[in-house]
CSV table of C-alpha atoms and ligand atoms in Angstrom, one decimal:
chain,number,residue,atom,x,y,z
A,22,MET,CA,-7.6,-10.7,16.5
A,23,TYR,CA,-6.7,-8.4,19.4
A,24,GLY,CA,-10.5,-8.3,20.1
A,25,ILE,CA,-11.1,-6.6,16.7
A,26,ASP,CA,-14.1,-8.0,14.9
A,27,LEU,CA,-14.2,-7.3,11.1
A,28,SER,CA,-16.7,-10.1,10.4
A,29,GLY,CA,-19.2,-9.0,7.8
A,30,LYS,CA,-16.7,-6.5,6.4
A,31,HIS,CA,-15.5,-6.7,2.8
A,32,ALA,CA,-11.8,-5.9,2.2
A,33,LEU,CA,-10.2,-5.2,-1.2
A,34,VAL,CA,-6.5,-5.7,-0.8
A,35,MET,CA,-4.4,-4.5,-3.8
A,36,GLY,CA,-0.6,-5.1,-4.1
A,37,VAL,CA,0.0,-8.7,-3.1
A,38,ALA,CA,2.9,-10.2,-5.2
A,39,ASN,CA,4.1,-12.9,-2.9
A,40,HIS,CA,4.3,-14.0,0.7
A,41,ARG,CA,6.8,-11.2,1.5
A,42,SER,CA,4.4,-8.4,0.3
A,43,LEU,CA,3.4,-5.9,2.9
A,44,SER,CA,-0.2,-6.1,1.5
A,45,TRP,CA,-0.1,-9.9,2.3
A,46,ALA,CA,0.7,-9.2,5.9
A,47,ILE,CA,-2.2,-6.8,6.1
A,48,ALA,CA,-4.5,-9.3,4.3
A,49,GLN,CA,-3.6,-11.9,7.0
A,50,SER,CA,-4.3,-9.5,9.8
A,51,LEU,CA,-7.7,-8.6,8.2
A,52,ALA,CA,-8.6,-12.2,7.7
A,53,LYS,CA,-7.7,-13.1,11.3
A,54,ALA,CA,-10.1,-10.4,12.4
A,55,GLY,CA,-12.8,-12.0,10.3
A,56,ALA,CA,-12.9,-9.8,7.1
A,57,ARG,CA,-13.8,-11.3,3.8
A,58,LEU,CA,-11.0,-10.7,1.3
A,59,CYS,CA,-10.5,-9.9,-2.4
A,60,LEU,CA,-6.9,-9.8,-3.5
A,61,THR,CA,-5.9,-8.3,-6.9
A,62,SER,CA,-3.0,-9.5,-8.9
A,63,ALA,CA,-1.2,-7.5,-11.6
A,64,GLY,CA,-0.8,-9.7,-14.6
A,65,GLU,CA,-0.5,-13.5,-15.4
A,66,ARG,CA,3.0,-13.8,-14.0
A,67,LEU,CA,1.9,-13.1,-10.4
A,68,ARG,CA,-1.6,-14.6,-10.6
A,69,SER,CA,-0.6,-18.2,-9.6
A,70,MET,CA,1.4,-17.0,-6.7
A,71,VAL,CA,-1.5,-14.8,-5.4
A,72,GLU,CA,-3.9,-17.8,-5.9
A,73,GLU,CA,-1.6,-20.0,-3.9
A,74,LEU,CA,-1.7,-17.5,-1.0
A,75,ALA,CA,-5.5,-16.9,-1.4
A,76,VAL,CA,-6.4,-20.6,-0.8
A,77,THR,CA,-4.9,-20.4,2.7
A,78,ILE,CA,-7.8,-18.0,3.5
A,79,PRO,CA,-11.1,-19.7,2.5
A,80,GLY,CA,-13.6,-17.6,0.6
A,81,THR,CA,-10.9,-15.2,-0.7
A,82,LEU,CA,-11.5,-13.9,-4.2
A,83,VAL,CA,-8.6,-13.2,-6.6
A,84,LEU,CA,-9.1,-10.8,-9.5
A,85,ASP,CA,-6.8,-9.2,-12.0
A,86,CYS,CA,-6.1,-5.5,-11.9
A,87,ASP,CA,-3.4,-3.5,-13.5
A,88,VAL,CA,-3.9,0.1,-12.3
A,89,THR,CA,-2.6,1.5,-15.5
A,90,LYS,CA,-5.7,0.1,-17.2
A,91,ASP,CA,-9.0,1.7,-16.1
A,92,ASP,CA,-11.1,-1.1,-17.5
A,93,THR,CA,-9.4,-3.6,-15.2
A,94,ILE,CA,-10.2,-1.4,-12.2
A,95,ASP,CA,-13.8,-1.0,-13.4
A,96,ALA,CA,-14.1,-4.8,-13.8
A,97,VAL,CA,-13.1,-5.3,-10.1
A,98,ALA,CA,-15.6,-2.7,-9.1
A,99,LYS,CA,-18.3,-4.4,-11.1
A,100,ARG,CA,-17.5,-7.9,-9.8
A,101,LEU,CA,-17.4,-6.7,-6.2
A,102,GLY,CA,-20.6,-4.7,-6.7
A,103,ASP,CA,-22.3,-7.9,-7.9
A,104,GLU,CA,-20.8,-10.2,-5.3
A,105,TRP,CA,-20.4,-8.0,-2.2
A,106,GLY,CA,-22.5,-4.9,-2.8
A,107,SER,CA,-20.1,-2.8,-0.7
A,108,ILE,CA,-16.4,-2.4,0.3
A,109,GLU,CA,-15.6,-1.4,3.9
A,110,VAL,CA,-11.8,-1.8,3.7
A,111,LEU,CA,-9.4,-0.9,0.9
A,112,VAL,CA,-5.7,-1.5,1.0
A,113,HIS,CA,-3.5,0.1,-1.6
A,114,GLY,CA,0.0,-1.4,-1.5
A,115,ILE,CA,1.0,-0.6,-5.0
A,116,ALA,CA,4.2,1.0,-6.3
A,117,PHE,CA,6.4,0.8,-9.4
A,118,ALA,CA,9.3,2.6,-11.0
A,119,ARG,CA,11.5,1.5,-13.8
A,120,LYS,CA,14.8,0.1,-12.6
A,121,GLU,CA,16.8,2.6,-14.5
A,122,ASP,CA,14.9,5.5,-12.8
A,123,LEU,CA,16.0,4.1,-9.4
A,124,GLU,CA,19.6,4.3,-10.3
A,125,GLY,CA,21.9,7.1,-11.3
A,126,GLU,CA,21.0,10.8,-11.0
A,127,PHE,CA,17.5,11.9,-10.0
A,128,VAL,CA,18.1,15.2,-11.9
A,129,ALA,CA,18.2,13.2,-15.1
A,130,THR,CA,14.9,11.3,-14.7
A,131,PRO,CA,13.2,11.1,-18.1
A,132,ARG,CA,9.6,12.3,-18.5
A,133,GLU,CA,8.2,8.8,-19.2
A,134,GLY,CA,9.9,7.3,-16.1
A,135,PHE,CA,8.5,10.1,-13.9
A,136,GLN,CA,5.1,9.7,-15.3
A,137,MET,CA,5.1,5.9,-15.0
A,138,ALA,CA,6.2,6.0,-11.3
A,139,LEU,CA,3.7,8.7,-10.4
A,140,ASP,CA,0.9,7.1,-12.3
A,141,VAL,CA,1.3,3.6,-10.8
A,142,SER,CA,2.4,4.6,-7.3
A,143,ALA,CA,0.3,7.7,-6.6
A,144,TYR,CA,-2.4,8.5,-9.1
A,145,SER,CA,-3.7,4.9,-8.8
A,146,LEU,CA,-4.8,5.6,-5.2
A,147,ILE,CA,-7.0,8.5,-6.4
A,148,ASN,CA,-8.3,6.6,-9.4
A,149,VAL,CA,-9.1,3.4,-7.6
A,150,THR,CA,-10.8,5.3,-4.8
A,151,ASN,CA,-12.9,7.1,-7.3
A,152,ARG,CA,-13.9,4.0,-9.3
A,153,MET,CA,-14.7,2.1,-6.1
A,154,ARG,CA,-16.5,5.1,-4.6
A,155,PRO,CA,-20.1,3.9,-4.8
A,156,LEU,CA,-19.1,0.7,-3.0
A,157,LEU,CA,-17.1,2.6,-0.4
A,158,GLU,CA,-19.9,5.0,0.3
A,159,LYS,CA,-22.5,2.3,1.0
A,160,ASN,CA,-21.5,1.7,4.6
A,161,GLY,CA,-18.5,4.0,5.0
A,162,ALA,CA,-15.0,2.6,4.7
A,163,ALA,CA,-11.4,2.8,5.8
A,164,ILE,CA,-8.5,3.0,3.3
A,165,VAL,CA,-4.8,2.5,3.9
A,166,THR,CA,-1.9,3.2,1.5
A,167,LEU,CA,1.7,2.4,2.1
A,168,SER,CA,4.4,5.2,2.0
A,169,TYR,CA,8.0,5.7,2.9
A,170,LEU,CA,10.1,8.4,4.6
A,171,ALA,CA,11.5,9.4,1.1
A,172,ALA,CA,8.2,11.4,0.8
A,173,GLU,CA,9.8,14.1,2.9
A,174,ARG,CA,13.5,13.4,3.1
A,175,ALA,CA,16.2,12.9,0.5
A,176,VAL,CA,17.1,9.2,0.3
A,177,PRO,CA,19.9,7.9,-1.9
A,178,SER,CA,18.6,5.9,-4.9
A,179,TYR,CA,15.0,6.4,-4.0
A,180,ASN,CA,14.9,9.1,-6.7
A,181,VAL,CA,11.5,9.3,-8.5
A,182,MET,CA,9.8,7.0,-5.9
A,183,GLY,CA,10.4,9.8,-3.3
A,184,SER,CA,8.4,12.2,-5.6
A,185,ALA,CA,5.7,9.6,-5.9
A,186,LYS,CA,5.4,9.1,-2.2
A,187,ALA,CA,5.2,12.9,-1.6
A,188,VAL,CA,2.3,13.0,-4.0
A,189,LEU,CA,0.8,10.0,-2.4
A,190,GLU,CA,0.8,11.5,1.1
A,191,GLN,CA,-0.6,14.8,0.0
A,192,SER,CA,-3.3,12.9,-1.9
A,193,VAL,CA,-4.2,11.1,1.3
A,194,ARG,CA,-4.8,14.4,3.0
A,195,GLN,CA,-6.9,15.8,0.1
A,196,LEU,CA,-8.9,12.6,-0.2
A,197,ALA,CA,-9.5,12.5,3.6
A,198,TYR,CA,-10.9,16.0,3.5
A,199,GLU,CA,-13.1,15.3,0.5
A,200,LEU,CA,-14.4,11.9,1.6
A,201,GLY,CA,-14.7,12.4,5.3
A,202,PRO,CA,-18.3,13.6,5.0
A,203,LYS,CA,-19.1,10.2,3.4
A,204,ASN,CA,-17.6,8.5,6.4
A,205,ILE,CA,-14.6,7.3,4.4
A,206,ARG,CA,-11.3,7.5,6.3
A,207,ILE,CA,-8.0,7.3,4.5
A,208,ASN,CA,-4.5,7.1,6.0
A,209,ALA,CA,-1.0,6.3,5.0
A,210,LEU,CA,1.3,4.0,6.8
A,211,SER,CA,4.9,4.9,6.4
A,212,ALA,CA,6.9,1.7,6.8
A,213,GLY,CA,10.6,1.2,7.5
A,214,PRO,CA,12.5,-1.0,5.1
A,215,VAL,CA,11.3,-4.6,4.7
A,216,SER,CA,12.8,-7.0,2.2
A,217,THR,CA,10.2,-7.4,-0.5
A,218,LEU,CA,10.1,-7.7,-4.3
A,219,ALA,CA,9.7,-3.9,-4.7
A,220,ALA,CA,12.3,-3.0,-2.1
A,221,ARG,CA,14.9,-5.2,-3.7
A,222,GLY,CA,14.6,-2.9,-6.7
A,223,ILE,CA,16.2,0.0,-4.7
A,224,HIS,CA,19.9,0.1,-5.3
A,225,GLY,CA,21.8,-0.4,-1.9
A,226,PHE,CA,18.7,-1.8,-0.1
A,227,THR,CA,20.7,-4.2,2.0
A,228,ASP,CA,22.9,-1.4,3.3
A,229,MET,CA,19.7,0.6,4.0
A,230,LEU,CA,18.4,-2.2,6.2
A,231,LYS,CA,21.6,-2.3,8.2
A,232,LYS,CA,21.9,1.5,8.7
A,233,HIS,CA,18.2,1.7,9.6
A,234,ALA,CA,18.6,-0.9,12.3
A,235,GLU,CA,21.6,0.8,13.7
A,236,LYS,CA,20.0,4.3,13.9
A,237,ALA,CA,16.4,3.4,14.9
A,238,PRO,CA,15.6,3.9,18.6
A,239,LEU,CA,14.4,0.2,18.8
A,240,LYS,CA,17.7,-0.8,17.3
A,241,ARG,CA,16.2,-3.2,14.8
A,242,ASN,CA,14.2,-3.3,11.6
A,243,ILE,CA,10.5,-3.8,11.6
A,244,THR,CA,8.6,-6.9,10.5
A,245,LYS,CA,5.9,-7.1,7.9
A,246,GLU,CA,3.6,-8.4,10.7
A,247,GLU,CA,4.1,-5.1,12.5
A,248,VAL,CA,2.8,-3.4,9.3
A,249,GLY,CA,-0.2,-5.8,9.4
A,250,LYS,CA,-1.0,-4.9,13.0
A,251,ALA,CA,-0.7,-1.1,12.5
A,252,ALA,CA,-2.9,-1.3,9.4
A,253,LEU,CA,-5.5,-3.3,11.4
A,254,PHE,CA,-5.7,-0.4,13.9
A,255,LEU,CA,-6.2,2.1,11.1
A,256,LEU,CA,-8.7,-0.1,9.2
A,257,SER,CA,-10.8,-1.1,12.2
A,258,ASP,CA,-13.0,0.7,14.7
A,259,LEU,CA,-9.9,1.3,16.8
A,260,GLY,CA,-8.9,4.0,14.3
A,261,SER,CA,-12.3,5.5,14.0
A,262,GLY,CA,-11.1,9.0,14.9
A,263,VAL,CA,-8.1,9.0,12.6
A,264,THR,CA,-8.0,10.2,9.0
A,265,GLY,CA,-5.6,12.1,6.7
A,266,GLU,CA,-2.7,10.8,8.9
A,267,VAL,CA,0.7,9.3,8.1
A,268,LEU,CA,1.5,6.7,10.8
A,269,TYR,CA,5.2,5.7,11.0
A,270,VAL,CA,5.9,2.0,11.5
A,271,ASP,CA,9.6,2.3,11.4
A,272,ALA,CA,11.0,1.4,14.8
A,273,GLY,CA,11.2,5.2,15.4
A,274,TYR,CA,13.8,5.9,12.7
A,275,HIS,CA,12.1,9.1,11.5
A,276,ILE,CA,12.4,10.9,14.8
A,277,MET,CA,16.2,10.9,14.7
A,278,GLY,CA,18.2,14.0,13.9
A,279,TRP,CA,21.4,12.2,13.0
B,10,NAD,P1,5.7,-5.8,-3.4
B,10,NAD,O1,6.6,-5.9,-4.6
B,10,NAD,O2,5.4,-7.1,-2.7
B,10,NAD,O3,4.4,-5.0,-3.7
B,10,NAD,C1,4.3,-4.1,-4.7
B,10,NAD,C2,3.0,-4.4,-5.5
B,10,NAD,O4,2.7,-3.4,-6.5
B,10,NAD,C3,3.1,-5.8,-6.2
B,10,NAD,O5,2.0,-6.6,-5.8
B,10,NAD,C4,2.9,-5.4,-7.6
B,10,NAD,O6,2.2,-6.4,-8.4
B,10,NAD,C5,2.1,-4.1,-7.5
B,10,NAD,N1,2.0,-3.4,-8.8
B,10,NAD,C6,3.1,-2.8,-9.4
B,10,NAD,N2,2.6,-2.3,-10.6
B,10,NAD,C7,1.3,-2.5,-10.6
B,10,NAD,C8,0.2,-2.1,-11.5
B,10,NAD,N3,0.5,-1.5,-12.7
B,10,NAD,N4,-1.0,-2.5,-11.2
B,10,NAD,C9,-1.3,-3.1,-10.1
B,10,NAD,N5,-0.4,-3.5,-9.2
B,10,NAD,C10,0.9,-3.1,-9.5
B,10,NAD,O7,6.5,-4.8,-2.4
B,10,NAD,P2,6.1,-4.1,-1.0
B,10,NAD,O8,7.3,-3.6,-0.4
B,10,NAD,O9,5.2,-4.9,-0.3
B,10,NAD,O10,5.3,-2.8,-1.6
B,10,NAD,C11,4.0,-2.4,-1.2
B,10,NAD,C12,4.0,-1.0,-0.9
B,10,NAD,O11,4.7,-0.7,0.3
B,10,NAD,C13,4.6,-0.1,-2.0
B,10,NAD,O12,3.8,1.1,-2.1
B,10,NAD,C14,5.9,0.3,-1.4
B,10,NAD,O13,6.4,1.5,-1.9
B,10,NAD,C15,5.5,0.4,0.1
B,10,NAD,N6,6.7,0.4,1.0
B,10,NAD,C16,7.5,-0.6,1.0
B,10,NAD,C17,8.6,-0.6,1.9
B,10,NAD,C18,9.6,-1.7,2.0
B,10,NAD,O14,10.7,-1.5,2.5
B,10,NAD,N7,9.2,-2.9,1.5
B,10,NAD,C19,8.7,0.5,2.8
B,10,NAD,C20,7.8,1.5,2.8
B,10,NAD,C21,6.8,1.5,1.9
């Protein structure tokens, strides 16, 4: 795809829930470029959906992984170690906050809601990277995680997820610094709003889509395929000189002052 050849590369893609998932768009880009895929699904409820998608890309593995459970992460590392021996591409498209913590006042966020959102949406990047490290270090690797502008701006209703994204982006910089000598690159892709399962949990999301399209220089919202293309750049040799970066795929929205 676009002259990018990822054949012989092994890509672990975490965070596919259904065909709307940004991780699924990235998985499709990677597959078109020839990468071998493993998709992880979080729990029985999503497994059949992820399996239905996986069969459209022959040879794709589907494994269970709930990032709040270290043993499930280790089981993925073990299986991929046995089956592949190395991972060259890792996609982290995972986020979660309780519905009640994405409504009402941010100032009243309870401790358990804060901890849950930061654990699943930010700490998981550090923990998964660490547990996959022997496989990532084998041939060097590129990692991409998905962020949002609420990491650095106040966004109505984004509440605790904004805190999680701020931690996520700083973790990207710290990991890039630490893992660079092992030839592991890590970047965040900050996407504009796209209608997905997770996005629908944000109160007023439809209004957000409308306002975003009005204000963005390109006068539209982005597509998930555009996220897939930008990720392919960061995850392939085209992005070989880029690490610790946050790349905005938001139709230019973030540059605007008002
Ligand atoms: P999505 O609902 O399709 O994906 C979220 C994924 O997180 C799901 O696959 C879900 O199973 C997974 N997940 C939640 N808890 C988990 C756990 N404990 N263990 C393992 N996996 C778990 O929605 P999406 O919009 O594609 O979200 C992917 C990423 O993109 C998220 O980090 C999200 O914050 C980010 N993002 C989304 C938008 C948007 O507008 N859709 C914009 C910017 C950033």
